[in-house]
XYZ file of C-alpha atoms in Angstrom:
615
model
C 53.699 155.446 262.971
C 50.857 158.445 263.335
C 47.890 157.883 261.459
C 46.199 160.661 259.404
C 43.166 162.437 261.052
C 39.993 161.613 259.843
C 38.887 164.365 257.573
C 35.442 165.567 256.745
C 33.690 167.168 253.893
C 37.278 167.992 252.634
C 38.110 170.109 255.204
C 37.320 169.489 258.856
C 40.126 167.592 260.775
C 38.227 165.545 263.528
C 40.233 165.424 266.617
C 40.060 164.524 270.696
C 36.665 163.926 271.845
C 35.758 166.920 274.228
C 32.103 166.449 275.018
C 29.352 163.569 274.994
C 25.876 164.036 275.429
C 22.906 161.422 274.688
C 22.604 161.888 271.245
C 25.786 162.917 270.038
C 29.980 163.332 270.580
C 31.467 166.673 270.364
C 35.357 166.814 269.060
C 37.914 169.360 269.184
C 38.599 170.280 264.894
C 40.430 172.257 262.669
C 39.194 174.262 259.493
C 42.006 173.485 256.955
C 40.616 175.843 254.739
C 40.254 179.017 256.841
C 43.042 177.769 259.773
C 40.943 178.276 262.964
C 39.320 175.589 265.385
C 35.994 174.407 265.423
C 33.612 171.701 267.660
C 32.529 169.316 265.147
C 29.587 167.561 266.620
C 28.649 163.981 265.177
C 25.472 161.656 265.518
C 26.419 158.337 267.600
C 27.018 155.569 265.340
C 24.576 153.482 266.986
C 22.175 156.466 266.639
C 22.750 156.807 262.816
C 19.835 154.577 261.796
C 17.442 155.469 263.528
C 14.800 157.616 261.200
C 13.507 160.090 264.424
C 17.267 160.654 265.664
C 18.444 161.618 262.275
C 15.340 163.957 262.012
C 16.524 165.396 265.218
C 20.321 165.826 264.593
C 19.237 167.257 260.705
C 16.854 170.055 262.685
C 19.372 171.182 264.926
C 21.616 172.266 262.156
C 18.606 173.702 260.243
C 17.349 175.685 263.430
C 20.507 177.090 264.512
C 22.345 177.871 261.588
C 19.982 180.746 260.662
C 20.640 182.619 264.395
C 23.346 184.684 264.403
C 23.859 186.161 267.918
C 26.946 186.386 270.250
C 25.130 184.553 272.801
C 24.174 182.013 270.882
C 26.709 179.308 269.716
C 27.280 179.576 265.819
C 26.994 176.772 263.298
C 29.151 177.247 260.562
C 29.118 174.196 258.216
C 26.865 170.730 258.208
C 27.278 167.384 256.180
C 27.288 163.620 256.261
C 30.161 161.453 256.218
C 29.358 158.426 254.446
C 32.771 156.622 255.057
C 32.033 156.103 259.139
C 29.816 153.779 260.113
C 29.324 149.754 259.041
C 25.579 148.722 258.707
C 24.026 145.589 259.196
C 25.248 143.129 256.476
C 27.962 145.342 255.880
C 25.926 147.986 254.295
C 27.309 151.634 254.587
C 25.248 154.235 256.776
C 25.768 158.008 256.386
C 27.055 159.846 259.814
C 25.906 163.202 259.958
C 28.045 165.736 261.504
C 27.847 169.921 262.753
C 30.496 171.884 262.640
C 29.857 174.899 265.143
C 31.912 177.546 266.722
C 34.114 176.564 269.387
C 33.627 177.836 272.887
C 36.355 177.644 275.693
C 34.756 177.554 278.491
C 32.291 175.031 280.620
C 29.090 174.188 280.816
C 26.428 175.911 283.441
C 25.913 172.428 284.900
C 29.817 171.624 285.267
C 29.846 175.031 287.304
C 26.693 174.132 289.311
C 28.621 171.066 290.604
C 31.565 173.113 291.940
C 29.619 176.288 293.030
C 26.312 174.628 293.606
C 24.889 178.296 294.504
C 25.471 181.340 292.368
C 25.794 184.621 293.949
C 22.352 186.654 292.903
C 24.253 189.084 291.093
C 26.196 186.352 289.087
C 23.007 184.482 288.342
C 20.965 187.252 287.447
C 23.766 188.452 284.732
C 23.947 184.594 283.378
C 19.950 184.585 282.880
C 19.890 188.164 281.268
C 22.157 186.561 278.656
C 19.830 183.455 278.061
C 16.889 185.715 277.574
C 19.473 187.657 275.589
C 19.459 184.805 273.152
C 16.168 183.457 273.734
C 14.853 187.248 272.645
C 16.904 186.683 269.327
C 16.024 182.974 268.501
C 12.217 183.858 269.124
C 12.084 187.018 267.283
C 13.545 184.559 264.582
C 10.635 182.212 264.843
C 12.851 179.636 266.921
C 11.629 177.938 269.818
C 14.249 176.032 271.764
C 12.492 173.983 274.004
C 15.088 172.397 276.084
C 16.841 175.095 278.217
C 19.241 173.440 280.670
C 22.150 173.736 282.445
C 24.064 171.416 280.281
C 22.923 173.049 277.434
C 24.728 176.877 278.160
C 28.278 177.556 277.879
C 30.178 180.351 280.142
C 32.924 181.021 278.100
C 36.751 181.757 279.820
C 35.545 185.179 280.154
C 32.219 184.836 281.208
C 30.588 185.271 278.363
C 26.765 182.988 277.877
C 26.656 181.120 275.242
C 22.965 179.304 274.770
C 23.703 176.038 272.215
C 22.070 172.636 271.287
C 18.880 173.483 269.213
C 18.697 169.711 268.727
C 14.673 169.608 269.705
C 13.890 172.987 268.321
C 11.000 173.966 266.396
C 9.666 176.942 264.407
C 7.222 179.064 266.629
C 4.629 178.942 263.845
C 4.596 174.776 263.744
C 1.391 174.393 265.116
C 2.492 170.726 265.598
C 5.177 171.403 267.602
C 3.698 169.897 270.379
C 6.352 167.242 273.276
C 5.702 164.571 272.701
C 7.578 162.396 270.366
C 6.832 158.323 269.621
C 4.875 158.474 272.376
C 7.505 159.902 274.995
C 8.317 163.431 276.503
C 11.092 165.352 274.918
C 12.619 167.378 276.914
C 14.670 167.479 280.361
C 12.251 166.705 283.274
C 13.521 169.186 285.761
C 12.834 171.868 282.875
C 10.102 171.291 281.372
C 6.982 173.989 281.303
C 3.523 172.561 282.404
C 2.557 172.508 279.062
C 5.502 170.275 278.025
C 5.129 168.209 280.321
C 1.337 167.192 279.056
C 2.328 167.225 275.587
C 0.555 170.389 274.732
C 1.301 172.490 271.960
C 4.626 175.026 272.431
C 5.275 178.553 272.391
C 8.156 180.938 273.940
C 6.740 181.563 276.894
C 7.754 177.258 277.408
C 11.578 178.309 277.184
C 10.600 181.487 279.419
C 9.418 178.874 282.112
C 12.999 176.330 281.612
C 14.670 179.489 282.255
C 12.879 179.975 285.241
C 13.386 177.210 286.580
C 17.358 177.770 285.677
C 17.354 180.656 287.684
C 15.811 178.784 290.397
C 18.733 176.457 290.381
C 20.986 178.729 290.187
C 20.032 180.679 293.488
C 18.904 177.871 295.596
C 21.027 175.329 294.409
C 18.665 172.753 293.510
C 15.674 172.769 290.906
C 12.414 173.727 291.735
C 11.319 170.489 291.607
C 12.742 166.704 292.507
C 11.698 163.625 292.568
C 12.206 159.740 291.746
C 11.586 159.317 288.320
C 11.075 161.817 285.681
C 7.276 160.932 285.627
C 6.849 162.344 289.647
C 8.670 165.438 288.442
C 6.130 166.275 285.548
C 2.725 165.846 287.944
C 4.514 168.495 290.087
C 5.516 170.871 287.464
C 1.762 170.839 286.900
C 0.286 170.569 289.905
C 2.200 172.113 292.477
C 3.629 175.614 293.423
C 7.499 175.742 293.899
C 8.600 177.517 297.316
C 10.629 180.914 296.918
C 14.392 180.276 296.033
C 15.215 182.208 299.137
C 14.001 178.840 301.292
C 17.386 177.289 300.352
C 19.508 180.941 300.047
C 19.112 183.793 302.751
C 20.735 186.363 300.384
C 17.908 186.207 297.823
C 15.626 188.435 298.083
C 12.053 189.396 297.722
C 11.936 190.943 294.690
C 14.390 188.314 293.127
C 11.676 185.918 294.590
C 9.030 187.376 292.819
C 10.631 187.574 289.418
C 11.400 183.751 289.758
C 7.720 182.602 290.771
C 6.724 184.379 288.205
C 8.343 183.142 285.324
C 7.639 179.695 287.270
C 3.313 180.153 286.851
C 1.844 176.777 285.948
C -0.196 179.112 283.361
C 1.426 180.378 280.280
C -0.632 183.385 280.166
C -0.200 184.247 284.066
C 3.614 184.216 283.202
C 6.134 186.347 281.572
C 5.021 186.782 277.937
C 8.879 187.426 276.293
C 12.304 187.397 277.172
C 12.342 191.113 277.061
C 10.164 191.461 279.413
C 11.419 189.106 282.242
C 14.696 190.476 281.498
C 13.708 193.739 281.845
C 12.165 192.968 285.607
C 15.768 191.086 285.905
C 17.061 194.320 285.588
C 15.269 196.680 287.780
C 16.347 193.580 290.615
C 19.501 194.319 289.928
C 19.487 198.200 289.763
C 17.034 197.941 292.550
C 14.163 199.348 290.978
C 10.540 198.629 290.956
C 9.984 194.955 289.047
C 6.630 194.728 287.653
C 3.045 194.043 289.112
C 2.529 191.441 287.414
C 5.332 189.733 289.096
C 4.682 190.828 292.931
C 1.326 189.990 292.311
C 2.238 185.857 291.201
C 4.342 186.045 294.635
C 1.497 187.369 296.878
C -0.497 184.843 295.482
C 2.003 181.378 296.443
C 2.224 183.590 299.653
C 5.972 185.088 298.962
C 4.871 188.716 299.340
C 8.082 190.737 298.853
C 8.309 191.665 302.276
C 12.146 193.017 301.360
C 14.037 194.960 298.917
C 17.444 193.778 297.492
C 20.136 192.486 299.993
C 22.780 194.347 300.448
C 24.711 191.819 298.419
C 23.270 193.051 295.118
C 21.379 196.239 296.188
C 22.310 199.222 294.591
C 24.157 202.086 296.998
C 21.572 203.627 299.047
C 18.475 201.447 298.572
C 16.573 200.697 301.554
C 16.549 197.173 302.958
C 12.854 196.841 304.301
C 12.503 194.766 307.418
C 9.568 192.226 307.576
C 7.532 194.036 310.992
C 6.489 191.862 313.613
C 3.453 189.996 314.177
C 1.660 192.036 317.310
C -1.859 191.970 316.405
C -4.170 188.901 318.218
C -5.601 188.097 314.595
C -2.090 187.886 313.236
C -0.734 185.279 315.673
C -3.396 182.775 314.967
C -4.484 181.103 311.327
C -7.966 182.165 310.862
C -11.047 183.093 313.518
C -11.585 179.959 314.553
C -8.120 180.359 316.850
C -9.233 183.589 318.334
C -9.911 183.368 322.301
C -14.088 183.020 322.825
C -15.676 186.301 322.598
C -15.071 188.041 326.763
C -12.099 186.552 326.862
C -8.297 186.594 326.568
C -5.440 184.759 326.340
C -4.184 185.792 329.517
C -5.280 184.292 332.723
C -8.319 185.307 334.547
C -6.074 185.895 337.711
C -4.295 189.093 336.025
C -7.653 191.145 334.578
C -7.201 193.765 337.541
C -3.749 194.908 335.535
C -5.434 194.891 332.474
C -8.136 196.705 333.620
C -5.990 199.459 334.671
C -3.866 199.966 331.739
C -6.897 200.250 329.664
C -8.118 202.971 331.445
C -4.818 204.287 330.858
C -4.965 203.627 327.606
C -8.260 205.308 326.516
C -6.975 208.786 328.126
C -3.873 208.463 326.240
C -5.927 207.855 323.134
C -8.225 210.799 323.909
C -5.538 213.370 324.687
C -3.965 212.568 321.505
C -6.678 212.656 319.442
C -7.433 216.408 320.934
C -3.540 217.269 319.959
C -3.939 216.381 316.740
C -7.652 217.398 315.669
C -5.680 221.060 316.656
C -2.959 220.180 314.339
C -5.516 219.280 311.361
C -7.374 222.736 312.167
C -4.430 224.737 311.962
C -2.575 223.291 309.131
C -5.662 223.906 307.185
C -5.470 226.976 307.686
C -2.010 227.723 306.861
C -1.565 225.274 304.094
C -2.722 226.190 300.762
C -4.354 223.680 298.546
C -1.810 220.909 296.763
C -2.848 220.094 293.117
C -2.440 216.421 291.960
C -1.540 215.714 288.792
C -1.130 212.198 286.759
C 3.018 211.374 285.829
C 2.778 210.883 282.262
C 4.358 207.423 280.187
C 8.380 208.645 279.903
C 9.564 205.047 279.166
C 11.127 204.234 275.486
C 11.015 208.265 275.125
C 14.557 209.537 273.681
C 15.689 211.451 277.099
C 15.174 215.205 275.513
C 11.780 214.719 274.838
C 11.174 212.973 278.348
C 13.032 216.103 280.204
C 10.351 218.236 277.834
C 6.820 216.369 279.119
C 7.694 216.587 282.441
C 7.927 220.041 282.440
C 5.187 220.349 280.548
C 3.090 218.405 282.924
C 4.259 220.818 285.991
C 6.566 217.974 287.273
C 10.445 217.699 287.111
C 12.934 215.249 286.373
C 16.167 213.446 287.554
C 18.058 212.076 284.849
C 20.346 209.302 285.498
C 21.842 206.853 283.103
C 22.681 203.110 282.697
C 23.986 200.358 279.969
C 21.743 198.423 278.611
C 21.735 195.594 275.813
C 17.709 196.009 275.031
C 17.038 199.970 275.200
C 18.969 201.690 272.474
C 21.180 204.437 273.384
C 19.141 207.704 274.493
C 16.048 206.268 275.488
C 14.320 206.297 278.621
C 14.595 202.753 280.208
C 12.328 203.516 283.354
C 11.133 205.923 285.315
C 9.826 206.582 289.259
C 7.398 207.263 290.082
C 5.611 205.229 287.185
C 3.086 206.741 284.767
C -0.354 207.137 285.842
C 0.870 207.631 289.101
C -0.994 210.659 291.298
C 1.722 213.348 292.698
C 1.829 216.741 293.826
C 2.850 219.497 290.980
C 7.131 219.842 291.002
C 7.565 216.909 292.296
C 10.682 215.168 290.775
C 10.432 212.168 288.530
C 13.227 210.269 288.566
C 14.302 208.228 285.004
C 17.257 206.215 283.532
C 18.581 207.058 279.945
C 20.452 204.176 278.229
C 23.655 204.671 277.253
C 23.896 201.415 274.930
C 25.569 198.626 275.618
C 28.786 198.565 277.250
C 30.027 196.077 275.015
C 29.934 195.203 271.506
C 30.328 191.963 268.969
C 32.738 192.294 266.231
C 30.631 192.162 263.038
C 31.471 189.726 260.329
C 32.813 191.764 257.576
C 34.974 188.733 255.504
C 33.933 189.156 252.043
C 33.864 192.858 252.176
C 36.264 195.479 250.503
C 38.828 196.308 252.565
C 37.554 200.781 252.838
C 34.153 199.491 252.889
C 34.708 197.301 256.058
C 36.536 200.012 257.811
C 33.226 202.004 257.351
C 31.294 199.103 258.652
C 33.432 198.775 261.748
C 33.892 202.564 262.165
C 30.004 203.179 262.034
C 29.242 200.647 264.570
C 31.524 202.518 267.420
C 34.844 200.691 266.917
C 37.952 202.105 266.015
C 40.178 200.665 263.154
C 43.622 199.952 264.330
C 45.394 199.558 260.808
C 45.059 197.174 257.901
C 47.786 193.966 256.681
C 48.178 192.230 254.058
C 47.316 188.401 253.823
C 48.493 186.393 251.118
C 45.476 184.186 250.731
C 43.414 181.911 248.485
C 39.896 182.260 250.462
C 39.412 185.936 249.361
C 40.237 187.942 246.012
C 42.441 190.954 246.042
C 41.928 194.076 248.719
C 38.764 191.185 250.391
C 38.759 191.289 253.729
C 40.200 187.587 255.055
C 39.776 188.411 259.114
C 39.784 191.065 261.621
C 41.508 191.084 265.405
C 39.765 190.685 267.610
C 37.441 188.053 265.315
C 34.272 188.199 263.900
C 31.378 187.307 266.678
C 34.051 188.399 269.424
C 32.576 190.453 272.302
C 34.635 193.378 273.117
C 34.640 196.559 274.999
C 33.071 199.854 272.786
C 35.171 202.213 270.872
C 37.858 198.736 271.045
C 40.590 198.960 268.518
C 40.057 196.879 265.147
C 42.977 195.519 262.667
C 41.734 194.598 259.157
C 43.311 192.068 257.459
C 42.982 191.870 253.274
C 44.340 189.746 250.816
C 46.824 190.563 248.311
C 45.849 188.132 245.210
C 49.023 186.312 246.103
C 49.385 182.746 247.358
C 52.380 181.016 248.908
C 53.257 177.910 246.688
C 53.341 174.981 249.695
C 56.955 173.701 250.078
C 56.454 170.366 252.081
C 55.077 168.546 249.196
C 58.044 166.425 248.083
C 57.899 162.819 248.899
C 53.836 163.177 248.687
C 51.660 161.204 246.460
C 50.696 162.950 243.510
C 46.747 163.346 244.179
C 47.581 164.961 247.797
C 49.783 167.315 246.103
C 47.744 168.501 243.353
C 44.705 168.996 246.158
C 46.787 170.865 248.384
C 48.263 173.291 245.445
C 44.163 173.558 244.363
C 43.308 174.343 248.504
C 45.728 177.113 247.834
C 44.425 178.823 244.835
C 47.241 177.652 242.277
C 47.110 174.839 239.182
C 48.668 172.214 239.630
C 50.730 170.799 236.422
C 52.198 167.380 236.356
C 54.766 166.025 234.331
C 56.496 162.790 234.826
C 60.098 162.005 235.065
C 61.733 158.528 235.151
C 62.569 157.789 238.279
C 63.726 154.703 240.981
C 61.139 156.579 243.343
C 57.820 154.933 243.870
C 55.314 155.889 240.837
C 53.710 159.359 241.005
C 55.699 159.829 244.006
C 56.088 163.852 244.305
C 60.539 164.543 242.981
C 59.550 168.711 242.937
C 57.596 171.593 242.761
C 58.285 174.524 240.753
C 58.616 177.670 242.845
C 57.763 175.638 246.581
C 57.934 177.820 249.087
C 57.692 181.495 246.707
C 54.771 183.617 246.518
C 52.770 183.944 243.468
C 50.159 185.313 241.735
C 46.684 183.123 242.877
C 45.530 180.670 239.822
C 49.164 180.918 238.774
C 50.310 177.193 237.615
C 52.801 175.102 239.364
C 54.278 171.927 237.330
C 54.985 169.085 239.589
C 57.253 166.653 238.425
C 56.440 163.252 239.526
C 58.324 159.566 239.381
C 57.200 157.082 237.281
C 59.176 153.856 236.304
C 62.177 154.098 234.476
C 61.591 152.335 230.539
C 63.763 148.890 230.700
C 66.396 148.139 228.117
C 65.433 146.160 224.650
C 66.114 142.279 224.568
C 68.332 141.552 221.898
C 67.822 137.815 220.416
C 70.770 136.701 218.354
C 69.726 134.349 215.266
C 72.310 131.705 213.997
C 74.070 132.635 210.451
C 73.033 130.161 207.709
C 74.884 126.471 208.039
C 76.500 125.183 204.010
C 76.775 121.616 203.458
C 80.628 120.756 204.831
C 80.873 123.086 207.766
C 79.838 123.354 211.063
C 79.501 125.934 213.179
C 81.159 127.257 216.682
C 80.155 130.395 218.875
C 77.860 132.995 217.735
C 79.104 134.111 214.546
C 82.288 131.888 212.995
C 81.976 128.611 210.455
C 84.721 126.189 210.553
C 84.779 124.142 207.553
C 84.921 120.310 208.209
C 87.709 117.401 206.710
């Protein structure tokens, strides 16, 4: 016989387990009141007593449920079930439990073990969605403080989807510091310098995790390894990682230098936001100029980007810069002290009378060709009239109109190009080429990208709203509604939006077709209630928006057992009520006790009701 799933807060079937991490289980559920799956995430039981775990599960919930991006996982309900788990001395102990959006898909470290190297395209596009969310959760004051692997989702269609806020804190908690009873919190292979010697937080620590994702995700490998998570935190802060393009040849410079950067031991050496080491991401991957900043971190580990993009990820027609060879004497040897003595060379003394000769030859050459072209000076001077310099003015974040304007107004012209983007709104200049400040002859072209918005869009959440109103919602944010049907449903009143197809939070193409569902103010009375105990019944008739009425009916069914429902299975008016008729015992017949008539002297009596009178 099938038992009944374990239900929570009234609502949330629990069922398989589909994920286990060290703090917590994850299981597959079901929303009974609005029909659609969720992950229910609950506290190990042997977990559930402990003070600083419970303070942990409780801020995860608290952190996350306030962020509402589409690459960030969404928490939809919390609560405690105090039914779960047996206490010492058989005292009860509450279980606290998530209920978040569900996300088919795996994790970034399940793929890792398969792929073990991303592609640079693919893992530049999966870390412009973490800083994505990372961009969101800090401009919401959230700092999440364990980036991982484990810890992002790539959906079935490879969507990101950053989750577990379990350790994070509010940017403005000036305590928010690693260290927790004495021990690091965090993931060793991912922690930021800082972390690592329990120094006070900021967003620039997730900035560095990410980093140090990326690096995995190139070379295969974190930046750092080591025995025990102790020998990984000295070299997080004392030692410089090597360029992920040691472990992959098809990374390249540039893609080095973004890395190393966000990798700087010193939080103000590195990126300062997500929008800003996305935005280098970016140029990699249109194969644009990345940022000084970042070539400058790489020239100083000694990873000057000696290369452009590889053709693997380069944009059509960028150049592919070859490193030049090392021909100079200086260059083949470390510092001075390997030069030759002064008089001498490296060759052997036996072959000077060559050398001599071809630097004889050599200083005519030289001299002949320094004539040619002192001639060529003298008479381009002549013929060449005076070029005026002038300074390419600051075009980026401009809407594209007024960027085409102040070129031309600074003698220069411009080559307009455009590109998605999920950070530059629609219109605006995302970067430009030569870049500002920049000396250049008058008419020379400037070449700039114009966004033209994202490519894709998520599905706002309009349940709740009137039907016309959410087809102007949808409408003004570039979708197109499809049509509208009718729901008979208790969650909203009449003409309320219940859902929309594609869902709420969904991430679809723009301009995508939209169909709005409403409901009607009508609920279907359930028809499977028969047989049921009374107080399921009347909860499932309440779930549905009707009143439940009961009235009881002799009966050789079990008490309150469920004999009919008025209407089961028709569709009425919502709040309408529904009498139940239940069983209850049938009333047993009256005893009847038969007295004796009265006995007279002379007689006696036989049977129940005749005297016979005696001799």
């Amino acid at each position: 016989m099938s038992t009944a799933p374990r239900v929570l807060g009234g609502r949330y079937e629990v069922g398989e387990l589909i994920g286990r991490g060290g703090m917590a289980d994850v299981h597959l559920g079901h929303d009974t009141r609005l029909g659609r799956q969720v992950a229910i995430k609950m506290l190990r039981s042997d977990l559930a007593r402990d003070a600083n775990f419970l303070l942990r599960f409780r801020r995860e919930a608290q952190s996350a449920a306030g962020l509402n991006h589409p690459a960030i996982v969404a928490i939809f309900d919390s609560g405690e079930d105090d039914s779960a788990v047996e206490g010492p001395n058989g005292t009860r102990t509450t279980l606290p439990y998530i209920v978040m959006e569900y996300v088919d898909g795996e994790t970034l470290r399940q793929q890792l073990s398969k792929r073990k190297q991303f592609e640079p395209a693919e893992a530049i596009r999966v870390t412009e969605g973490i800083l994505d969310a990372l961009a969101y959760s800090h401009r919401m004051g959230i700092v999440h403080r364990d980036i991982k692997p484990a810890n992002v989702m790539i959906t079935s269609s490879g969507h990101v989807k950053v989750m577990d806020f379990g350790i994070a804190r509010a940017i403005a908690d000036t305590a928010a510091t690693m260290t927790q009873t004495q021990s690091v919190v965090g993931t060793a292979q991912y922690l930021s310098p800082e972390q690592a010697q329990g120094q006070t937080v900021d967003e620039r620590s997730d900035l560095y995790s990410t980093g140090c994702l990326l690096f995995e995700l190139l070379a295969g490998r974190p930046p750092f390894t080591g025995d025990s998570p102790v020998a990984i935190a000295y070299q997080h802060v004392g030692e410089l990682p090597q360029p992920p393009s040691v472990f992959n040849d098809a990374v390249g410079g540039d893609l080095d230098a973004v890395t190393l950067h966000a990798l700087a031991k010193d939080r103000e050496a590195r990126y300062q936001n997500a929008s800003a080491f996305r935005t280098d991401l970016e140029n990699v991957r249109f194969g644009r100029s990345i940022s000084t900043a970042a070539l400058g971190t790489a020239a100083a580990v000694g990873a000057v980007a000696t290369q452009t993009l590889p053709q693997s990820y380069a944009v059509a027609g960028s150049p592919t810069a070859v490193q030049s060879p090392v021909t100079e004497r200086s260059e083949r040897y470390a510092n001075t002290a390997g030069l030759p003595a002064v008089g001498h060379d490296e060759e052997d003394d036996e072959r000077k009378g060559g050398r001599g000769k071809a630097a004889l030859i050599t200083v005519l050459i030289t001299a002949v060709l320094a004539l040619v072209g002192w001639g060529a000076v003298t008479w381009f001077s002549n013929q060449t009239p005076a070029v005026t310099l002038v300074s390419v003015p600051t075009i980026e974040g401009m809407k594209g109109d007024v960027a085409a304007q102040t070129l031309a107004t600074n003698n220069l012209r411009g080559e307009k190009s455009t590109a998605p983007s999920t950070t530059v709104t629609e219109g605006d200049v995302i970067s430009q080429d030569p870049k500002s400040g920049t000396r250049i002859a008058e008419q020379s072209v400037v070449k700039y990208v114009v966004s033209t918005g994202p490519d894709s869009l998520t599905v706002p959440d309009v349940t709740g709203f009137d039907k016309d109103a959410a087809r102007a919602e949808l409408e003004k944010q570039g979708f197109v509604v499809s049509g509208f049907q009718e729901e008979n449903t208790p969650d909203q009143e009449k003409n309320k939006v219940t859902k929309t197809d594609p869902a709420a939070r969904a991430v679809v193409a723009k301009g995508s077709k939209i169909r709005i569902f409403y409901a009607t103010g009508n609920v279907k009375v359930p028809d499977n209630l028969v047989g049921q105990d009374w107080a399921l019944a009347a909860v499932a008739l309440q779930n549905a928006g009707l009143q439940p009425r009961k009235e009881t009916v002799e009966s050789a069914k079990n008490p309150d057992e469920v004999l009919s429902v008025d209407q089961a299975g028709n569709v009425v008016k919502m709040g309408t009520s529904i009498t139940v008729k239940v069983a209850k015992a049938p009333t047993p017949p009256p005893v009847t006790v038969t007295s004796p008539p009265p006995t007279t002297p002379g007689t006696t009596t036989t049977g129940t009701g005749t005297a016979t009178p005696t001799p």
